[in-house]
Each structure stands twice: as structure tokens, then as C-alpha cells.
Tab-separated table of N, CA, C and O in Angstrom:
chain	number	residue	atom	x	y	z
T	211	UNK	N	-0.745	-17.550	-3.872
T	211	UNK	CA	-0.373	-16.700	-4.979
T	211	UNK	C	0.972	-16.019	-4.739
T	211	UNK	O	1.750	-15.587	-5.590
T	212	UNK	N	1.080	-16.010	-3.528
T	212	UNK	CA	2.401	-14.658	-2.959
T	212	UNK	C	3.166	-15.910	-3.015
T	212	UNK	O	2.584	-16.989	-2.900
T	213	UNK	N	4.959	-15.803	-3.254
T	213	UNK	CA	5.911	-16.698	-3.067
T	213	UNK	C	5.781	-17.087	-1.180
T	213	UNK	O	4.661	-16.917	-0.697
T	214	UNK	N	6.479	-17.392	-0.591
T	214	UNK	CA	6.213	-17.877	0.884
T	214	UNK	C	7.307	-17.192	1.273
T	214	UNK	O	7.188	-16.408	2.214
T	215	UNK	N	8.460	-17.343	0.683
T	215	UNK	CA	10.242	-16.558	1.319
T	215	UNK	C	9.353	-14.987	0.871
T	215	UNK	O	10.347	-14.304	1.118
T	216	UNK	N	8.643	-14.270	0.569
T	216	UNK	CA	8.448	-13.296	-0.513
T	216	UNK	C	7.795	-12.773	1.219
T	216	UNK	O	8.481	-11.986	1.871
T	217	UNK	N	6.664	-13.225	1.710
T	217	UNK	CA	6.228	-13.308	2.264
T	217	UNK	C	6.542	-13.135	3.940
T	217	UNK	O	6.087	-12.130	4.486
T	218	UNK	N	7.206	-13.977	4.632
T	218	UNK	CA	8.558	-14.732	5.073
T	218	UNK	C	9.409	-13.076	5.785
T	218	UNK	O	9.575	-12.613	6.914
T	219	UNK	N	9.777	-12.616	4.289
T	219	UNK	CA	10.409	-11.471	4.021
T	219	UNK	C	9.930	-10.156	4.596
T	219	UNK	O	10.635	-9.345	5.196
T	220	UNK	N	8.688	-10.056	4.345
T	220	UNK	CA	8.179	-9.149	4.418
T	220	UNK	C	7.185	-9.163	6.019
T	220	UNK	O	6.312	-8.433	6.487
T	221	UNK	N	7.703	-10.079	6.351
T	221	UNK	CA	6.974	-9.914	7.979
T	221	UNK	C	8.090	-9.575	8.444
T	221	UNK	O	8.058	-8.396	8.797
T	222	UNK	N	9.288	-10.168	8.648
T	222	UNK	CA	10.203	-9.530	9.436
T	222	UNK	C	10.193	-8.375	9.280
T	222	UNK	O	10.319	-7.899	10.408
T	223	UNK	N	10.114	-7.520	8.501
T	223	UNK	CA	9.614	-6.056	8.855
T	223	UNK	C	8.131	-5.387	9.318
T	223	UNK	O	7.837	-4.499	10.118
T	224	UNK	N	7.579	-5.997	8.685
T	224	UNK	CA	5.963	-5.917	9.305
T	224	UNK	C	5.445	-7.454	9.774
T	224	UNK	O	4.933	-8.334	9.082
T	225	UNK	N	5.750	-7.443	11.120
T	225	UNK	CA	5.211	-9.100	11.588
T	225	UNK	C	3.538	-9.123	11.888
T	225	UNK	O	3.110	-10.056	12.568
T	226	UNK	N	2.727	-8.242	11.453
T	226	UNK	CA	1.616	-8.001	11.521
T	226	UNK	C	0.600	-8.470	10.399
T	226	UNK	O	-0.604	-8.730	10.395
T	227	UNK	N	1.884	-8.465	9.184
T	227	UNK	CA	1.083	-8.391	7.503
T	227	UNK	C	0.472	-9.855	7.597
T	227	UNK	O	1.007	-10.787	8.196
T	228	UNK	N	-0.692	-9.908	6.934
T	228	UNK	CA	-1.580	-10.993	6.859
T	228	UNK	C	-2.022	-11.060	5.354
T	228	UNK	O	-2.017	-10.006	4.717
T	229	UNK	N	-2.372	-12.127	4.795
T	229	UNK	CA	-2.866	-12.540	3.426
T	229	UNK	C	-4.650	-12.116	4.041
T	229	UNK	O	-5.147	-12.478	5.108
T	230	UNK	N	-5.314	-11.237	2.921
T	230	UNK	CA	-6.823	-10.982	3.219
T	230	UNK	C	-7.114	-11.256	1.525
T	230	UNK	O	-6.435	-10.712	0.654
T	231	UNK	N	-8.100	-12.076	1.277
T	231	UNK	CA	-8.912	-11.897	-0.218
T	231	UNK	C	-10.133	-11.575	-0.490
T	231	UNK	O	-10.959	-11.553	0.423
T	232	UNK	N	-10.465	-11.283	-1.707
T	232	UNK	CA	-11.515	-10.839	-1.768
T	232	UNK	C	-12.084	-10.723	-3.463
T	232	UNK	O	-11.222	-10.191	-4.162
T	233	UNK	N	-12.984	-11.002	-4.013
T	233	UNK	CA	-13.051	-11.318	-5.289
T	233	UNK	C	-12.141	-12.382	-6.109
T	233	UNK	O	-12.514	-12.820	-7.197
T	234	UNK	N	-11.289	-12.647	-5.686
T	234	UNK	CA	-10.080	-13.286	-6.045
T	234	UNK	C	-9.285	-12.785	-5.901
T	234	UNK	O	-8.305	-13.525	-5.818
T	235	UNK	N	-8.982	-11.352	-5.759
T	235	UNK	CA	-7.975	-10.597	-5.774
T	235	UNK	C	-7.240	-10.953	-4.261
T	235	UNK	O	-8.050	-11.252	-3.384
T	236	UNK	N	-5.790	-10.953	-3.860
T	236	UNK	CA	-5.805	-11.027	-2.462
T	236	UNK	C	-4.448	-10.252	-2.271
T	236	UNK	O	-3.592	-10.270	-3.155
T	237	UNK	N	-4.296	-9.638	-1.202
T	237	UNK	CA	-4.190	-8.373	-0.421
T	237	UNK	C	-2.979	-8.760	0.702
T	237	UNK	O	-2.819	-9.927	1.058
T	238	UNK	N	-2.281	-7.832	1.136
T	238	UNK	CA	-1.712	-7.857	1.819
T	238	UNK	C	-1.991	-6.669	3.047
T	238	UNK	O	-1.959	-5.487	2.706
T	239	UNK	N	-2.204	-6.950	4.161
T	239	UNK	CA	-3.104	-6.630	5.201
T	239	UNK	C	-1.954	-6.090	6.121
T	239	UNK	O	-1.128	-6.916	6.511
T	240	UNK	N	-1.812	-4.637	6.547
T	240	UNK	CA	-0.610	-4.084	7.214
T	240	UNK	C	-1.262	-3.193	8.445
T	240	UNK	O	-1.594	-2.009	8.509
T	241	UNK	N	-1.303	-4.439	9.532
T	241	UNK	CA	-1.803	-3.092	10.870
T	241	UNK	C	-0.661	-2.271	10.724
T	241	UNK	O	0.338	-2.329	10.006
T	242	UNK	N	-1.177	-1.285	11.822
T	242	UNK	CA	0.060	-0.464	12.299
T	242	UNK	C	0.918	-0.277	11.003
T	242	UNK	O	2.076	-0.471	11.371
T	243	UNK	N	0.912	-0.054	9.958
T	243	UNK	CA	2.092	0.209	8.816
T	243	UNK	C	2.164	1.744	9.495
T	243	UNK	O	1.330	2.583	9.834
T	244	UNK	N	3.795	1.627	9.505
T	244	UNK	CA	4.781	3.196	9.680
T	244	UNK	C	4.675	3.510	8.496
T	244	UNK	O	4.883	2.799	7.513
T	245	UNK	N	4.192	5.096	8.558
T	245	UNK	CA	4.688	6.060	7.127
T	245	UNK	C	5.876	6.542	7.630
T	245	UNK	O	6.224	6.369	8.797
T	246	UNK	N	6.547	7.170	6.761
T	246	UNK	CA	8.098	7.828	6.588
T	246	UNK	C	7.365	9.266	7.364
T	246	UNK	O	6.233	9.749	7.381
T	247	UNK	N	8.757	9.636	7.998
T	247	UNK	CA	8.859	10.869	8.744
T	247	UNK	C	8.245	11.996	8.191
T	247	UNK	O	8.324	12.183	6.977
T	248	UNK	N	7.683	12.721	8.870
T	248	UNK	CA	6.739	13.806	8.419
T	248	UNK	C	5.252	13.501	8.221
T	248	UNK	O	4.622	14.509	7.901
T	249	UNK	N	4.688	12.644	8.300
T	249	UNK	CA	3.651	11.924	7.581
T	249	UNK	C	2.392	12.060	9.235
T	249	UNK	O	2.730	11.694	10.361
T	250	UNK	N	1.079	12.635	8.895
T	250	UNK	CA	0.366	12.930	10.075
T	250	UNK	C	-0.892	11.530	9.672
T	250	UNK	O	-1.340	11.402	8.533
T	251	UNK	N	-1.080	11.096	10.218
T	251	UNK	CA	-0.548	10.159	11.000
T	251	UNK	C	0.479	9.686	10.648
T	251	UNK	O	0.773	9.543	9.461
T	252	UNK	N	1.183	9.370	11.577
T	252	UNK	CA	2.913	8.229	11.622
T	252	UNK	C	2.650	6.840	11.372
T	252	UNK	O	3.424	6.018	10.881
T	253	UNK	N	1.724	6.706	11.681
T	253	UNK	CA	0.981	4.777	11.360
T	253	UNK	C	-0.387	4.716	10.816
T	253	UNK	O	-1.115	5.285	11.629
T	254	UNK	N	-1.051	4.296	9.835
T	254	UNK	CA	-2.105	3.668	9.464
T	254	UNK	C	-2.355	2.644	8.832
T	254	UNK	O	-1.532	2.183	8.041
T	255	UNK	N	-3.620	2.040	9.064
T	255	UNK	CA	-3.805	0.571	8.600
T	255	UNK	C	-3.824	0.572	7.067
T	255	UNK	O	-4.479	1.381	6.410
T	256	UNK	N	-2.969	-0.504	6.487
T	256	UNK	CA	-2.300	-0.826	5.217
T	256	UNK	C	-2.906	-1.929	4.308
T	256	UNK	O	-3.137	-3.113	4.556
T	257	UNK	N	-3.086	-1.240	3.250
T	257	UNK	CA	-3.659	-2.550	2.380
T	257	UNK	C	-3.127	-2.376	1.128
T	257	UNK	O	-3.505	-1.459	0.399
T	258	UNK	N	-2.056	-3.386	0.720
T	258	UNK	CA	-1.174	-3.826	-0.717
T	258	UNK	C	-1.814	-4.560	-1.601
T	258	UNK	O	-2.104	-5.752	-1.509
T	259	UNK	N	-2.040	-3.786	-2.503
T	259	UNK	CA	-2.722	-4.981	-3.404
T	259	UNK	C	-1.235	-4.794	-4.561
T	259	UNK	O	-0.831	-3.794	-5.156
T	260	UNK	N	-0.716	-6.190	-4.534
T	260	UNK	CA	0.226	-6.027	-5.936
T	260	UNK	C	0.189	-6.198	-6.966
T	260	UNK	O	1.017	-6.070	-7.868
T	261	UNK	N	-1.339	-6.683	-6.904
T	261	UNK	CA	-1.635	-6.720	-8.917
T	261	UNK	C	-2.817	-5.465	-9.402
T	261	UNK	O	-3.284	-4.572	-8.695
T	262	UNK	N	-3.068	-5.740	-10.731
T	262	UNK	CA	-3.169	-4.873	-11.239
T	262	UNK	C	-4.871	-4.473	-10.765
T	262	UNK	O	-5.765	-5.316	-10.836
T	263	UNK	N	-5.130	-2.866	-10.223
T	263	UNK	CA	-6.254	-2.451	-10.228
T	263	UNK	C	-6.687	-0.976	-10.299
T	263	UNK	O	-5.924	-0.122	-9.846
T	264	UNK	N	-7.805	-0.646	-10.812
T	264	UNK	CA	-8.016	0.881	-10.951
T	264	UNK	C	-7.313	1.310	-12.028
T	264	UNK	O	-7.532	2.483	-12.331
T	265	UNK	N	-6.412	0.626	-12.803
T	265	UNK	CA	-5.707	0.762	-13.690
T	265	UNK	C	-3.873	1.452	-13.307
T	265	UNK	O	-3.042	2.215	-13.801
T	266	UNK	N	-4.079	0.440	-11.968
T	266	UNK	CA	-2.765	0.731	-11.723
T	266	UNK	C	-2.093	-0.714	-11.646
T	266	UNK	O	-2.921	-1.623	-11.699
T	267	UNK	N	-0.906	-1.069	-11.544
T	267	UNK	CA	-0.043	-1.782	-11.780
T	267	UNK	C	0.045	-2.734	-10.593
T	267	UNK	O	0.027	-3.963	-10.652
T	268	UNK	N	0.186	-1.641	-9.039
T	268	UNK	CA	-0.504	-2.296	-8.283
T	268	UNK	C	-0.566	-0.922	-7.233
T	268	UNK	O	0.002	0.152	-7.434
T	269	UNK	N	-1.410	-1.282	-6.082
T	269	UNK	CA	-1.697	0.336	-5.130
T	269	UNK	C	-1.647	0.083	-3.610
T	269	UNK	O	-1.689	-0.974	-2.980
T	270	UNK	N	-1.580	0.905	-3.353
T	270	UNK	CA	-1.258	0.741	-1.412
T	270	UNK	C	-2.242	1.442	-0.818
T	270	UNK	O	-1.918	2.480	-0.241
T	271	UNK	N	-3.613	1.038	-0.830
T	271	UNK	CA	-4.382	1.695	0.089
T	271	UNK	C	-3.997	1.647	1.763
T	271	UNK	O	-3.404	0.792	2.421
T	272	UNK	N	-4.672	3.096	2.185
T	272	UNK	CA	-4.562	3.269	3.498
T	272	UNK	C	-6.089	3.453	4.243
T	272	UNK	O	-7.240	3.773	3.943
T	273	UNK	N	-5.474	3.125	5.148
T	273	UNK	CA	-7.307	3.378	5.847
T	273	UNK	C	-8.215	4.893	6.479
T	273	UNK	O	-9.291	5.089	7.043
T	274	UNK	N	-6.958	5.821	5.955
T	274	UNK	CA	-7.537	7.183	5.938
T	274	UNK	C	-6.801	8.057	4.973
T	274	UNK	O	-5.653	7.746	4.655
T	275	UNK	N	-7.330	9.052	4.517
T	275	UNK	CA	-6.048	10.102	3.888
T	275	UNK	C	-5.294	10.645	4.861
T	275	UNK	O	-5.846	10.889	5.934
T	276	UNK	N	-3.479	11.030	4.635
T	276	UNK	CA	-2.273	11.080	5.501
T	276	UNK	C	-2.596	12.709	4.910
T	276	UNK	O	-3.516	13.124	4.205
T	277	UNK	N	-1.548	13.335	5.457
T	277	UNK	CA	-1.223	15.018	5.710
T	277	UNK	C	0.600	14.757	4.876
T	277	UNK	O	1.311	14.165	5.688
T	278	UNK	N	0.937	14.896	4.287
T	278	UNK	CA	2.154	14.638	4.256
T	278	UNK	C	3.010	15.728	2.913
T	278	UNK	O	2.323	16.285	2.056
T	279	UNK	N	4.594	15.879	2.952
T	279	UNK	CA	4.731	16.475	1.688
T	279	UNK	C	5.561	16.047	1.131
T	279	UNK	O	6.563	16.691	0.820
T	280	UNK	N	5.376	14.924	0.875
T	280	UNK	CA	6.077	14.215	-0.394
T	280	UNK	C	5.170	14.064	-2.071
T	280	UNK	O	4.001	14.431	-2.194
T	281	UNK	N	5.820	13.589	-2.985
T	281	UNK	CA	5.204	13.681	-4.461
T	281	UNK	C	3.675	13.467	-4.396
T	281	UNK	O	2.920	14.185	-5.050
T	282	UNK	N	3.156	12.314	-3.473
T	282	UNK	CA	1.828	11.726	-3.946
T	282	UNK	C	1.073	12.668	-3.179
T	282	UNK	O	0.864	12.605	-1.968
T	283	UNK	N	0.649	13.615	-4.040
T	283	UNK	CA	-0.534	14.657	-3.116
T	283	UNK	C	-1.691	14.438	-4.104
T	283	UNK	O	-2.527	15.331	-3.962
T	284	UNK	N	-2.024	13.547	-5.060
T	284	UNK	CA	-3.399	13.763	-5.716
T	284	UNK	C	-3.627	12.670	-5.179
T	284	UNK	O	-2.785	11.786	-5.341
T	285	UNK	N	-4.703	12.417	-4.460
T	285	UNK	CA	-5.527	11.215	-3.456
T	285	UNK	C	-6.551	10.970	-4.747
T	285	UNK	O	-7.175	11.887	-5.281
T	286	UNK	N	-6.620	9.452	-5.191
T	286	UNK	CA	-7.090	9.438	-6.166
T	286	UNK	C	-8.039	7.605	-5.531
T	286	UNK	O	-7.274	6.802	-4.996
T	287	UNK	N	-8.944	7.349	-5.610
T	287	UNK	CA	-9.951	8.453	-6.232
T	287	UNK	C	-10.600	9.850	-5.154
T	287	UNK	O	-10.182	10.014	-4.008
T	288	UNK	N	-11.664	10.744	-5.799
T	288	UNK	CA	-11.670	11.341	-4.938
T	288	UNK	C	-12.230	11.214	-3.068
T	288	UNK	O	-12.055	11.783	-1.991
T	289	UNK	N	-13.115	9.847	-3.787
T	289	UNK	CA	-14.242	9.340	-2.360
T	289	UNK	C	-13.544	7.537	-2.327
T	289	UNK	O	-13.189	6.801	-3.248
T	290	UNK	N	-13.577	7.350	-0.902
T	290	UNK	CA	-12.675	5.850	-0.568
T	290	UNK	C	-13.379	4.727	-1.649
T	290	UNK	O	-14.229	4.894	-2.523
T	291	UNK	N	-12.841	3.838	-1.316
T	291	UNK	CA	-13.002	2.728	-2.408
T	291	UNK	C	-13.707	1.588	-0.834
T	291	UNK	O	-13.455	1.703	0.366
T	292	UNK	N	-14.289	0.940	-1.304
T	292	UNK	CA	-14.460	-0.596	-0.230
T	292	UNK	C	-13.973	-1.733	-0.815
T	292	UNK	O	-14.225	-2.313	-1.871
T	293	UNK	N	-12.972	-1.991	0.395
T	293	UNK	CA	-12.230	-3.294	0.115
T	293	UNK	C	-12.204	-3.832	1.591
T	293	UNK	O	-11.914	-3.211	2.613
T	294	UNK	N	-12.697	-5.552	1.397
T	294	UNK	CA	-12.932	-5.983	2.829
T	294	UNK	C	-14.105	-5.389	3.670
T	294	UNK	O	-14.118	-5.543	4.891
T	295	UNK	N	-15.124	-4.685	2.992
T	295	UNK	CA	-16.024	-4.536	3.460
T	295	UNK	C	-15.759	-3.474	4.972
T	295	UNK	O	-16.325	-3.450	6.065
T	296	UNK	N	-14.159	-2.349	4.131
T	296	UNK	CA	-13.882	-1.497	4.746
T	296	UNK	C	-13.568	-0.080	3.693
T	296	UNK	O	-13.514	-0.310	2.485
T	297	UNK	N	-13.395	1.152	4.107
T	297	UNK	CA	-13.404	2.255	3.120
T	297	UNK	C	-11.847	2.200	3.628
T	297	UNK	O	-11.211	2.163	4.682
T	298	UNK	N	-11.615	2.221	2.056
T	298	UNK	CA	-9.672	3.040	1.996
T	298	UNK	C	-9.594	4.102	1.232
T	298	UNK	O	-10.485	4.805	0.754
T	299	UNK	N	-8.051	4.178	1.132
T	299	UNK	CA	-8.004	5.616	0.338
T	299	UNK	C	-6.640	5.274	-0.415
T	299	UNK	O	-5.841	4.402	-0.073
T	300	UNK	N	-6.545	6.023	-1.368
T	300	UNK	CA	-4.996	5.619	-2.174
T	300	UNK	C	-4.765	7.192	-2.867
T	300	UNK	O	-5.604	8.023	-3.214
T	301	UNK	N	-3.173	7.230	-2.915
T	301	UNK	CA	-2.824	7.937	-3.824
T	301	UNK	C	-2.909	7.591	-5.122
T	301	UNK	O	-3.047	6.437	-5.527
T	302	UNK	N	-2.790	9.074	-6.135
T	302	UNK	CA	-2.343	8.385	-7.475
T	302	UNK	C	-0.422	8.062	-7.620
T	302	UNK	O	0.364	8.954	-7.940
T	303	UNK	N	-0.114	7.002	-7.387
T	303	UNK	CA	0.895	6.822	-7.481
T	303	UNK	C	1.504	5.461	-8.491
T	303	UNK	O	1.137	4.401	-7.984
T	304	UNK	N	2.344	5.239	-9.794
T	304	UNK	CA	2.025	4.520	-10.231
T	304	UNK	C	3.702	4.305	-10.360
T	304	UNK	O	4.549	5.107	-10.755
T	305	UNK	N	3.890	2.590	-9.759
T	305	UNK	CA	4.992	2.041	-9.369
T	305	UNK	C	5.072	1.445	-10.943
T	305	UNK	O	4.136	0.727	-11.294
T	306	UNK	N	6.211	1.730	-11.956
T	306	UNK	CA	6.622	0.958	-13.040
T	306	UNK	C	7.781	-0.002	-13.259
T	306	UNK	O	8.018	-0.558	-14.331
T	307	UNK	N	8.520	-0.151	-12.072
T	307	UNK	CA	9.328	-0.850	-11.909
T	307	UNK	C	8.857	-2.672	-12.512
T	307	UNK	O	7.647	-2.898	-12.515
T	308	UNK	N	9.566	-3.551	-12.861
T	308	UNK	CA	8.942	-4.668	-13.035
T	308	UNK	C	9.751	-5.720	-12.075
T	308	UNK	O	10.907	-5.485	-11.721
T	309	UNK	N	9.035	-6.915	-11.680
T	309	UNK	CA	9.915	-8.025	-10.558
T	309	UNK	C	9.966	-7.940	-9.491
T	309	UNK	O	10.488	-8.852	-8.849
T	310	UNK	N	9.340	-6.585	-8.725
T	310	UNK	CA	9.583	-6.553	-7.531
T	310	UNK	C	9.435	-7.092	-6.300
T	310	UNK	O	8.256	-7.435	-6.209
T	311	UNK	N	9.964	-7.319	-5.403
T	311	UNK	CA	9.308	-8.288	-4.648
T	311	UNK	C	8.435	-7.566	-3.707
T	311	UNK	O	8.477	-6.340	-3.808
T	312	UNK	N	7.328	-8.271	-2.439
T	312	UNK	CA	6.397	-7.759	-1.738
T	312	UNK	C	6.861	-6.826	-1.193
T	312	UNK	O	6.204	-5.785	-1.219
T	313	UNK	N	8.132	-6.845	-0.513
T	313	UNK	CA	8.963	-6.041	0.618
T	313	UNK	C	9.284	-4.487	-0.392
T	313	UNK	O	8.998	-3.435	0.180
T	314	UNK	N	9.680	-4.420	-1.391
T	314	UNK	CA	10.369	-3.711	-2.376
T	314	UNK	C	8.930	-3.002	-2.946
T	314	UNK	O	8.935	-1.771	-2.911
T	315	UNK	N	8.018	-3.484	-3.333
T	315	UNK	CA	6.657	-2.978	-3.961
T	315	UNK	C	6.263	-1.909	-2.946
T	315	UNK	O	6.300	-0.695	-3.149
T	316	UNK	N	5.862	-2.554	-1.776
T	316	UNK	CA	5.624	-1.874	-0.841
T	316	UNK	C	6.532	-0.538	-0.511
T	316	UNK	O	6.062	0.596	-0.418
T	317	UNK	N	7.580	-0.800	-0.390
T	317	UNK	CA	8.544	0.352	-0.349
T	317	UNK	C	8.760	1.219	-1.199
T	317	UNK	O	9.139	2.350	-0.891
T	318	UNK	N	8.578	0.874	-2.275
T	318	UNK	CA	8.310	1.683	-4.024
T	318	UNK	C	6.930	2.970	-3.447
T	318	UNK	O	6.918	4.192	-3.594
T	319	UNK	N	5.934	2.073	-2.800
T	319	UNK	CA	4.543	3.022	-2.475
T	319	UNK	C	4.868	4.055	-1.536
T	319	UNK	O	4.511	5.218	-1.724
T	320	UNK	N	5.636	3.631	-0.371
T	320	UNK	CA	5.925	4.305	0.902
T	320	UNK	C	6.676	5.507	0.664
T	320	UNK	O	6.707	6.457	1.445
T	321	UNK	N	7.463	5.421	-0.767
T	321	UNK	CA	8.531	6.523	-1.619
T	321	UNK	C	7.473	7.463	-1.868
T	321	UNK	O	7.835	8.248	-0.992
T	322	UNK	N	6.406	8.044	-2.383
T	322	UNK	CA	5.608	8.953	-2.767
T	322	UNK	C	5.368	9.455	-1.298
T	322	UNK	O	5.488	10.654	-1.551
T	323	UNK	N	5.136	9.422	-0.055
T	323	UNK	CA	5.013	10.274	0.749
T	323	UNK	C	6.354	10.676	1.646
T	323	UNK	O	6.301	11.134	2.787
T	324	UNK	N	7.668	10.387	0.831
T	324	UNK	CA	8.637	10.939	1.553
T	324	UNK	C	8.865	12.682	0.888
T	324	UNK	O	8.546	13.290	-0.134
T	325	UNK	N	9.634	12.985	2.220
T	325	UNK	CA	9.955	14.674	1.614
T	325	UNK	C	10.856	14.698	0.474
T	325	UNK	O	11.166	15.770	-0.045
């Protein structure tokens, strides 16, 4: 589903990211993902979904709620979601940009917890 250069792309910065699916839907899988400075924890495990869910466009679950003070402070929903037959957590943050690529989406999400 993901382009392969799209892909490709987006490991050289995270050489960790892995394709995970699930319902059909499929995921982009980020050990160790760095949050931006200030952010308590500095790393947590990452999950991109870039299409559309929850009625978002697309969302960046994390595998715990962060401490941080950038825009995205409403943690939405209020109790984790299971994906992968693991509990995440997401902001309400809603990326409207259109075309973006994996590397760029992702970075669009990582923008709501900067100062």
C-alpha cells in the first residue's frame, strides 16, 4: 500500500520503522521514535496510521501519554485505543495538509508536541 522510495525514505531516519497490519488497515511501526525537545519521555514506541481513522485524516499513536508543552494537550480519546493487540494513546491533532509523504505526515504529527 505504502510507495517503497516513500518507505525507503523514511527509514533512513527511523531504520527501525516496520509495516504492521491489522484489519486491513496497515501501520507504520516506530520503536524508539524521538519526540522533539522538551517532551518526558524523549522516546516512545510509535504507531502511524496514515489513513483515515477515529475520524481523523490520519493519527500517530504512542504507546503511552508524553508530558509535553506544545499545542496537542487534549489526549483524545480519553482511555487508550488497542491496536496490535497493544493499548496506545493519541492526541487530538488533525493534520490537513494533502500529498504528504510518510516522512512529512509523520513530521506534521511530531509538530503538535513542539514548544
Amino acid at each position: 500500500m505504502f510507495p517503497q522510495e516513500q518507505i525507503d525514505t523514511l527509514k533512513t531516519l527511523y531504520p527501525n520503522a516496520s509495516i504492521a497490519e491489522e484489519g486491513g488497515v496497515q501501520f507504520i511501526l516506530l520503536e524508539n521514535l524521538k519526540l522533539p525537545e522538551g517532551t518526558s519521555p524523549s522516546s516512545v514506541t510509535g504507531l502511524l496510521c496514515p489513513s483515515d481513522r477515529d475520524g481523523y485524516p490520519s493519527r500517530l499513536y504512542l504507546s503511552q501519554q508524553v508530558t509535553h508543552k506544545g499545542k496537542g494537550q487534549n489526549w483524545n480519546p480519553k482511555n487508550s485505543v488497542v491496536i496490535l493487540g497493544k493499548s496506545w494513546w493519541a492526541i487530538s491533532w488533525k493534520i490537513t495538509k494533502k500529498e504528504l509523504t510518510l516522512t512529512d505526515l509523520l513530521l506534521e504529527h511530531l509538530r503538535a508536541f513542539r514548544q
